[in-house]
Amino acid sequence: MKSENTVWHAQSVSRQMREQQKGQRGKVLWYTGLSGSGKSTIANAVDIRLHELGKHSYLLDGDNVRHGLNGDLGFDDAARIENIRRVAEVAKLFVDAGLIVSTAFISPFCSDREYARDLIGAADFIEVFIDTPFEICEQRDPKGLYQKARSGEISNFTGISSPYEAPTTPDIHIQTNELSVEQATAEIVAQLRFEKI
Ligand code: ADP
């Protein structure tokens, strides 16, 4: 139910003040790709690197968020849209806090990624396409999910019984059949501009 009688309170500590304190600009690295493509692995490696560089960062990982905040959501289209809407809202709060936030969710629908880009603001939104061929993801099957989807144990599985709409113009395009995790990490960090503020 939509809440009524709520007003937006202006906050005295602004985003700019938080960013100045941290010496960085808040932004979102929005990872997208098939299950098993390498989103969590690469986003985690990038997050480690950012931490080593003294950056203030946070990682929102699909599976972890589905345990808590989005634990009530399933995988039909409506639930996937709500999953991404909540993640985009949380990412926006973290950007407001001046953090570099990575989100690792399949986020299969173009319209949802566009929604996130619009909500967060294009200037602070970096779409990272972890582009791994379907056959390789299925071969890797790190969580045994493809096998379960093939046997019908899981329905609405992206790439098998639910669509994946690949980005056409991602900001960063990583092909994991050509790059190691280390190379992918270096490539992403190199493309992040750490503007002075
Ligand atoms: P996702 O988060 O996209 O579902 P995961 O990161 O959980 O994917 O799983 C990807 C799997 O692929 C991991 O087991 C990882 O070790 C493996 N892998 C092999 N080569 C690569 C690579 N070049 N980049 C990313 N992951 C890779």
PDB file of C-alpha atoms and ligand atoms in Angstrom:
ATOM      1  CA  MET A   1       0.000   0.000   0.000  1.00  0.00           C
ATOM      2  CA  LYS A   2       1.309   3.418  -0.878  1.00  0.00           C
ATOM      3  CA  SER A   3       2.157   5.559   2.139  1.00  0.00           C
ATOM      4  CA  GLU A   4       0.283   8.817   2.456  1.00  0.00           C
ATOM      5  CA  ASN A   5       0.963  11.939   4.456  1.00  0.00           C
ATOM      6  CA  THR A   6       4.719  11.741   3.990  1.00  0.00           C
ATOM      7  CA  VAL A   7       6.819  14.738   3.025  1.00  0.00           C
ATOM      8  CA  TRP A   8      10.380  14.925   1.721  1.00  0.00           C
ATOM      9  CA  HIS A   9      12.701  16.414   4.347  1.00  0.00           C
ATOM     10  CA  ALA A  10      15.645  18.430   3.144  1.00  0.00           C
ATOM     11  CA  GLN A  11      18.835  17.036   4.660  1.00  0.00           C
ATOM     12  CA  SER A  12      21.530  19.376   5.902  1.00  0.00           C
ATOM     13  CA  VAL A  13      24.502  17.197   5.027  1.00  0.00           C
ATOM     14  CA  SER A  14      24.489  17.161   1.244  1.00  0.00           C
ATOM     15  CA  ARG A  15      25.824  14.628  -1.224  1.00  0.00           C
ATOM     16  CA  GLN A  16      28.529  17.088  -2.175  1.00  0.00           C
ATOM     17  CA  MET A  17      29.634  17.401   1.473  1.00  0.00           C
ATOM     18  CA  ARG A  18      29.758  13.624   1.811  1.00  0.00           C
ATOM     19  CA  GLU A  19      31.733  13.333  -1.422  1.00  0.00           C
ATOM     20  CA  GLN A  20      34.138  16.037  -0.355  1.00  0.00           C
ATOM     21  CA  GLN A  21      34.754  14.261   2.925  1.00  0.00           C
ATOM     22  CA  LYS A  22      35.567  11.058   1.028  1.00  0.00           C
ATOM     23  CA  GLY A  23      37.493  12.790  -1.753  1.00  0.00           C
ATOM     24  CA  GLN A  24      35.568  10.972  -4.470  1.00  0.00           C
ATOM     25  CA  ARG A  25      32.450  11.156  -6.563  1.00  0.00           C
ATOM     26  CA  GLY A  26      29.693   8.640  -5.909  1.00  0.00           C
ATOM     27  CA  LYS A  27      28.776   6.393  -8.812  1.00  0.00           C
ATOM     28  CA  VAL A  28      27.320   3.034  -9.756  1.00  0.00           C
ATOM     29  CA  LEU A  29      28.943   0.206 -11.633  1.00  0.00           C
ATOM     30  CA  TRP A  30      25.893  -1.676 -12.861  1.00  0.00           C
ATOM     31  CA  TYR A  31      26.918  -5.200 -13.876  1.00  0.00           C
ATOM     32  CA  THR A  32      24.629  -7.229 -16.107  1.00  0.00           C
ATOM     33  CA  GLY A  33      25.011 -10.669 -17.654  1.00  0.00           C
ATOM     34  CA  LEU A  34      23.753 -14.237 -17.607  1.00  0.00           C
ATOM     35  CA  SER A  35      23.890 -16.389 -14.496  1.00  0.00           C
ATOM     36  CA  GLY A  36      27.433 -17.730 -14.230  1.00  0.00           C
ATOM     37  CA  SER A  37      28.804 -15.081 -16.597  1.00  0.00           C
ATOM     38  CA  GLY A  38      31.106 -13.779 -13.855  1.00  0.00           C
ATOM     39  CA  LYS A  39      29.321 -10.727 -12.460  1.00  0.00           C
ATOM     40  CA  SER A  40      29.834 -11.558  -8.774  1.00  0.00           C
ATOM     41  CA  THR A  41      33.387 -12.741  -9.278  1.00  0.00           C
ATOM     42  CA  ILE A  42      34.488  -9.683 -11.248  1.00  0.00           C
ATOM     43  CA  ALA A  43      32.464  -7.157  -9.208  1.00  0.00           C
ATOM     44  CA  ASN A  44      34.050  -8.574  -6.049  1.00  0.00           C
ATOM     45  CA  ALA A  45      37.553  -8.359  -7.535  1.00  0.00           C
ATOM     46  CA  VAL A  46      36.913  -4.753  -8.609  1.00  0.00           C
ATOM     47  CA  ASP A  47      35.587  -3.948  -5.138  1.00  0.00           C
ATOM     48  CA  ILE A  48      38.782  -5.338  -3.569  1.00  0.00           C
ATOM     49  CA  ARG A  49      40.873  -3.218  -5.932  1.00  0.00           C
ATOM     50  CA  LEU A  50      38.857  -0.075  -5.135  1.00  0.00           C
ATOM     51  CA  HIS A  51      39.323  -0.746  -1.436  1.00  0.00           C
ATOM     52  CA  GLU A  52      43.077  -1.146  -1.952  1.00  0.00           C
ATOM     53  CA  LEU A  53      43.094   2.175  -3.794  1.00  0.00           C
ATOM     54  CA  GLY A  54      41.567   3.824  -0.722  1.00  0.00           C
ATOM     55  CA  LYS A  55      38.167   4.302  -2.357  1.00  0.00           C
ATOM     56  CA  HIS A  56      34.942   4.058  -0.400  1.00  0.00           C
ATOM     57  CA  SER A  57      32.877   1.398  -2.083  1.00  0.00           C
ATOM     58  CA  TYR A  58      30.106  -1.104  -1.537  1.00  0.00           C
ATOM     59  CA  LEU A  59      28.998  -4.232  -3.362  1.00  0.00           C
ATOM     60  CA  LEU A  60      25.353  -5.195  -3.720  1.00  0.00           C
ATOM     61  CA  ASP A  61      25.304  -8.802  -4.887  1.00  0.00           C
ATOM     62  CA  GLY A  62      22.195 -10.388  -6.366  1.00  0.00           C
ATOM     63  CA  ASP A  63      22.153 -13.583  -4.371  1.00  0.00           C
ATOM     64  CA  ASN A  64      22.921 -11.810  -1.088  1.00  0.00           C
ATOM     65  CA  VAL A  65      20.258  -9.155  -1.578  1.00  0.00           C
ATOM     66  CA  ARG A  66      17.717 -11.850  -2.395  1.00  0.00           C
ATOM     67  CA  HIS A  67      18.429 -13.365   1.030  1.00  0.00           C
ATOM     68  CA  GLY A  68      17.464 -10.172   2.818  1.00  0.00           C
ATOM     69  CA  LEU A  69      15.948  -7.018   1.335  1.00  0.00           C
ATOM     70  CA  ASN A  70      14.418  -8.866  -1.626  1.00  0.00           C
ATOM     71  CA  GLY A  71      13.821 -12.172   0.126  1.00  0.00           C
ATOM     72  CA  ASP A  72      10.101 -11.896  -0.604  1.00  0.00           C
ATOM     73  CA  LEU A  73      10.560 -11.789  -4.390  1.00  0.00           C
ATOM     74  CA  GLY A  74      10.486 -14.629  -6.885  1.00  0.00           C
ATOM     75  CA  PHE A  75      11.616 -14.748 -10.503  1.00  0.00           C
ATOM     76  CA  ASP A  76       8.578 -14.007 -12.626  1.00  0.00           C
ATOM     77  CA  ASP A  77       8.758 -10.845 -14.725  1.00  0.00           C
ATOM     78  CA  ALA A  78       6.976  -8.648 -12.158  1.00  0.00           C
ATOM     79  CA  ALA A  79       9.268  -9.840  -9.341  1.00  0.00           C
ATOM     80  CA  ARG A  80      12.376  -9.292 -11.471  1.00  0.00           C
ATOM     81  CA  ILE A  81      11.249  -5.736 -12.194  1.00  0.00           C
ATOM     82  CA  GLU A  82      10.611  -5.083  -8.485  1.00  0.00           C
ATOM     83  CA  ASN A  83      13.984  -6.657  -7.616  1.00  0.00           C
ATOM     84  CA  ILE A  84      15.791  -4.213  -9.878  1.00  0.00           C
ATOM     85  CA  ARG A  85      13.664  -1.245  -8.798  1.00  0.00           C
ATOM     86  CA  ARG A  86      14.640  -1.797  -5.149  1.00  0.00           C
ATOM     87  CA  VAL A  87      18.294  -2.322  -6.020  1.00  0.00           C
ATOM     88  CA  ALA A  88      18.311   0.885  -8.062  1.00  0.00           C
ATOM     89  CA  GLU A  89      16.772   2.795  -5.148  1.00  0.00           C
ATOM     90  CA  VAL A  90      19.352   1.419  -2.701  1.00  0.00           C
ATOM     91  CA  ALA A  91      22.183   2.153  -5.138  1.00  0.00           C
ATOM     92  CA  LYS A  92      20.890   5.708  -5.426  1.00  0.00           C
ATOM     93  CA  LEU A  93      21.049   6.129  -1.639  1.00  0.00           C
ATOM     94  CA  PHE A  94      24.634   4.835  -1.622  1.00  0.00           C
ATOM     95  CA  VAL A  95      25.591   7.270  -4.386  1.00  0.00           C
ATOM     96  CA  ASP A  96      24.033  10.015  -2.281  1.00  0.00           C
ATOM     97  CA  ALA A  97      26.303   8.829   0.537  1.00  0.00           C
ATOM     98  CA  GLY A  98      29.269   9.350  -1.801  1.00  0.00           C
ATOM     99  CA  LEU A  99      30.087   5.686  -2.381  1.00  0.00           C
ATOM    100  CA  ILE A 100      31.182   3.820  -5.487  1.00  0.00           C
ATOM    101  CA  VAL A 101      28.618   1.053  -5.537  1.00  0.00           C
ATOM    102  CA  SER A 102      28.739  -2.102  -7.628  1.00  0.00           C
ATOM    103  CA  THR A 103      25.529  -3.993  -8.326  1.00  0.00           C
ATOM    104  CA  ALA A 104      25.800  -7.584  -9.553  1.00  0.00           C
ATOM    105  CA  PHE A 105      22.369  -8.690 -10.741  1.00  0.00           C
ATOM    106  CA  ILE A 106      21.406 -10.447 -13.961  1.00  0.00           C
ATOM    107  CA  SER A 107      19.067  -7.478 -14.650  1.00  0.00           C
ATOM    108  CA  PRO A 108      17.879  -9.121 -17.868  1.00  0.00           C
ATOM    109  CA  PHE A 109      15.515  -6.430 -19.157  1.00  0.00           C
ATOM    110  CA  CYS A 110      16.763  -3.344 -21.044  1.00  0.00           C
ATOM    111  CA  SER A 111      13.852  -1.288 -19.715  1.00  0.00           C
ATOM    112  CA  ASP A 112      14.848  -1.994 -16.084  1.00  0.00           C
ATOM    113  CA  ARG A 113      18.468  -1.010 -16.700  1.00  0.00           C
ATOM    114  CA  GLU A 114      17.220   2.157 -18.384  1.00  0.00           C
ATOM    115  CA  TYR A 115      15.028   2.788 -15.347  1.00  0.00           C
ATOM    116  CA  ALA A 116      18.061   2.435 -13.075  1.00  0.00           C
ATOM    117  CA  ARG A 117      20.116   4.742 -15.311  1.00  0.00           C
ATOM    118  CA  ASP A 118      17.381   7.394 -15.238  1.00  0.00           C
ATOM    119  CA  LEU A 119      16.870   7.095 -11.481  1.00  0.00           C
ATOM    120  CA  ILE A 120      20.581   7.329 -10.642  1.00  0.00           C
ATOM    121  CA  GLY A 121      21.454   9.787 -13.403  1.00  0.00           C
ATOM    122  CA  ALA A 122      23.363   8.900 -16.569  1.00  0.00           C
ATOM    123  CA  ALA A 123      26.481  10.792 -15.433  1.00  0.00           C
ATOM    124  CA  ASP A 124      26.961   8.455 -12.469  1.00  0.00           C
ATOM    125  CA  PHE A 125      25.776   5.217 -14.044  1.00  0.00           C
ATOM    126  CA  ILE A 126      28.245   2.862 -15.706  1.00  0.00           C
ATOM    127  CA  GLU A 127      26.724  -0.198 -17.337  1.00  0.00           C
ATOM    128  CA  VAL A 128      29.170  -3.116 -17.335  1.00  0.00           C
ATOM    129  CA  PHE A 129      28.176  -5.970 -19.633  1.00  0.00           C
ATOM    130  CA  ILE A 130      29.739  -9.252 -18.534  1.00  0.00           C
ATOM    131  CA  ASP A 131      29.418 -10.902 -21.889  1.00  0.00           C
ATOM    132  CA  THR A 132      29.942 -14.638 -21.617  1.00  0.00           C
ATOM    133  CA  PRO A 133      28.424 -16.954 -24.221  1.00  0.00           C
ATOM    134  CA  PHE A 134      25.443 -18.921 -22.971  1.00  0.00           C
ATOM    135  CA  GLU A 135      27.200 -22.252 -23.666  1.00  0.00           C
ATOM    136  CA  ILE A 136      30.143 -21.280 -21.441  1.00  0.00           C
ATOM    137  CA  CYS A 137      27.848 -20.150 -18.606  1.00  0.00           C
ATOM    138  CA  GLU A 138      26.023 -23.452 -18.826  1.00  0.00           C
ATOM    139  CA  GLN A 139      29.313 -25.334 -18.862  1.00  0.00           C
ATOM    140  CA  ARG A 140      30.609 -23.424 -15.809  1.00  0.00           C
ATOM    141  CA  ASP A 141      27.295 -23.768 -13.964  1.00  0.00           C
ATOM    142  CA  PRO A 142      28.945 -22.646 -10.670  1.00  0.00           C
ATOM    143  CA  LYS A 143      25.728 -22.997  -8.687  1.00  0.00           C
ATOM    144  CA  GLY A 144      24.254 -26.015 -10.515  1.00  0.00           C
ATOM    145  CA  LEU A 145      21.346 -23.841 -11.647  1.00  0.00           C
ATOM    146  CA  TYR A 146      21.507 -24.604 -15.376  1.00  0.00           C
ATOM    147  CA  GLN A 147      21.225 -28.298 -14.623  1.00  0.00           C
ATOM    148  CA  LYS A 148      18.189 -27.656 -12.428  1.00  0.00           C
ATOM    149  CA  ALA A 149      16.626 -25.399 -15.086  1.00  0.00           C
ATOM    150  CA  ARG A 150      17.177 -28.046 -17.785  1.00  0.00           C
ATOM    151  CA  SER A 151      15.508 -30.691 -15.653  1.00  0.00           C
ATOM    152  CA  GLY A 152      12.557 -28.372 -15.016  1.00  0.00           C
ATOM    153  CA  GLU A 153      13.339 -28.015 -11.308  1.00  0.00           C
ATOM    154  CA  ILE A 154      13.684 -24.231 -11.755  1.00  0.00           C
ATOM    155  CA  SER A 155      11.268 -22.256 -13.896  1.00  0.00           C
ATOM    156  CA  ASN A 156      11.770 -18.751 -15.331  1.00  0.00           C
ATOM    157  CA  PHE A 157      15.497 -19.290 -15.684  1.00  0.00           C
ATOM    158  CA  THR A 158      17.291 -16.589 -17.664  1.00  0.00           C
ATOM    159  CA  GLY A 159      18.539 -17.850 -21.017  1.00  0.00           C
ATOM    160  CA  ILE A 160      16.408 -21.011 -20.882  1.00  0.00           C
ATOM    161  CA  SER A 161      12.854 -20.156 -19.915  1.00  0.00           C
ATOM    162  CA  SER A 162      13.130 -16.396 -19.400  1.00  0.00           C
ATOM    163  CA  PRO A 163      14.742 -13.898 -21.799  1.00  0.00           C
ATOM    164  CA  TYR A 164      18.034 -12.036 -21.454  1.00  0.00           C
ATOM    165  CA  GLU A 165      18.152  -8.751 -23.357  1.00  0.00           C
ATOM    166  CA  ALA A 166      21.841  -7.996 -23.911  1.00  0.00           C
ATOM    167  CA  PRO A 167      22.909  -4.343 -23.744  1.00  0.00           C
ATOM    168  CA  THR A 168      23.526  -2.844 -27.168  1.00  0.00           C
ATOM    169  CA  THR A 169      25.709   0.056 -26.019  1.00  0.00           C
ATOM    170  CA  PRO A 170      27.215  -0.838 -22.624  1.00  0.00           C
ATOM    171  CA  ASP A 171      29.678   1.631 -21.128  1.00  0.00           C
ATOM    172  CA  ILE A 172      32.120  -1.223 -20.481  1.00  0.00           C
ATOM    173  CA  HIS A 173      32.050  -4.498 -22.399  1.00  0.00           C
ATOM    174  CA  ILE A 174      33.887  -7.465 -20.867  1.00  0.00           C
ATOM    175  CA  GLN A 175      34.205 -10.750 -22.735  1.00  0.00           C
ATOM    176  CA  THR A 176      35.262 -13.317 -20.173  1.00  0.00           C
ATOM    177  CA  ASN A 177      36.193 -15.933 -22.738  1.00  0.00           C
ATOM    178  CA  GLU A 178      38.969 -13.541 -23.745  1.00  0.00           C
ATOM    179  CA  LEU A 179      39.901 -11.922 -20.404  1.00  0.00           C
ATOM    180  CA  SER A 180      40.904 -13.453 -17.079  1.00  0.00           C
ATOM    181  CA  VAL A 181      39.288 -12.122 -13.883  1.00  0.00           C
ATOM    182  CA  GLU A 182      42.475 -10.102 -13.244  1.00  0.00           C
ATOM    183  CA  GLN A 183      42.445  -8.620 -16.761  1.00  0.00           C
ATOM    184  CA  ALA A 184      38.736  -7.808 -16.567  1.00  0.00           C
ATOM    185  CA  THR A 185      39.277  -6.103 -13.198  1.00  0.00           C
ATOM    186  CA  ALA A 186      42.158  -4.012 -14.517  1.00  0.00           C
ATOM    187  CA  GLU A 187      40.108  -3.017 -17.569  1.00  0.00           C
ATOM    188  CA  ILE A 188      37.126  -1.875 -15.472  1.00  0.00           C
ATOM    189  CA  VAL A 189      39.230   0.055 -12.941  1.00  0.00           C
ATOM    190  CA  ALA A 190      41.130   1.718 -15.814  1.00  0.00           C
ATOM    191  CA  GLN A 191      37.865   2.919 -17.299  1.00  0.00           C
ATOM    192  CA  LEU A 192      36.660   4.417 -14.008  1.00  0.00           C
ATOM    193  CA  ARG A 193      37.533   8.069 -13.933  1.00  0.00           C
ATOM    194  CA  PHE A 194      38.227   9.192 -10.394  1.00  0.00           C
ATOM    195  CA  GLU A 195      37.295  12.840 -10.796  1.00  0.00           C
ATOM    196  CA  LYS A 196      38.763  15.216  -8.251  1.00  0.00           C
ATOM    197  CA  ILE A 197      36.085  17.020  -6.299  1.00  0.00           C
TER     198      ILE A 197
HETATM  199  P1  ADP B   1      27.342 -14.555 -11.833  1.00  0.00           P
HETATM  200  O1  ADP B   1      27.505 -13.647 -10.659  1.00  0.00           O
HETATM  201  O2  ADP B   1      27.339 -13.807 -13.144  1.00  0.00           O
HETATM  202  O3  ADP B   1      26.187 -15.503 -11.701  1.00  0.00           O
HETATM  203  P2  ADP B   1      29.633 -15.918 -10.783  1.00  0.00           P
HETATM  204  O4  ADP B   1      30.661 -14.852 -10.610  1.00  0.00           O
HETATM  205  O5  ADP B   1      28.861 -16.371  -9.580  1.00  0.00           O
HETATM  206  O6  ADP B   1      28.636 -15.467 -11.945  1.00  0.00           O
HETATM  207  O7  ADP B   1      30.285 -17.217 -11.432  1.00  0.00           O
HETATM  208  C1  ADP B   1      31.165 -17.161 -12.515  1.00  0.00           C
HETATM  209  C2  ADP B   1      32.064 -18.406 -12.500  1.00  0.00           C
HETATM  210  O8  ADP B   1      32.901 -18.398 -13.651  1.00  0.00           O
HETATM  211  C3  ADP B   1      32.971 -18.431 -11.283  1.00  0.00           C
HETATM  212  O9  ADP B   1      33.051 -19.744 -10.808  1.00  0.00           O
HETATM  213  C4  ADP B   1      34.327 -17.958 -11.866  1.00  0.00           C
HETATM  214  O10 ADP B   1      35.404 -18.451 -11.151  1.00  0.00           O
HETATM  215  C5  ADP B   1      34.253 -18.546 -13.275  1.00  0.00           C
HETATM  216  N1  ADP B   1      35.113 -17.865 -14.256  1.00  0.00           N
HETATM  217  C6  ADP B   1      35.984 -18.483 -15.088  1.00  0.00           C
HETATM  218  N2  ADP B   1      36.615 -17.596 -15.890  1.00  0.00           N
HETATM  219  C7  ADP B   1      36.136 -16.384 -15.565  1.00  0.00           C
HETATM  220  C8  ADP B   1      36.411 -15.054 -16.042  1.00  0.00           C
HETATM  221  N3  ADP B   1      37.303 -14.811 -16.994  1.00  0.00           N
HETATM  222  N4  ADP B   1      35.719 -14.027 -15.496  1.00  0.00           N
HETATM  223  C9  ADP B   1      34.789 -14.257 -14.531  1.00  0.00           C
HETATM  224  N5  ADP B   1      34.494 -15.477 -14.025  1.00  0.00           N
HETATM  225  C10 ADP B   1      35.164 -16.546 -14.537  1.00  0.00           C
END
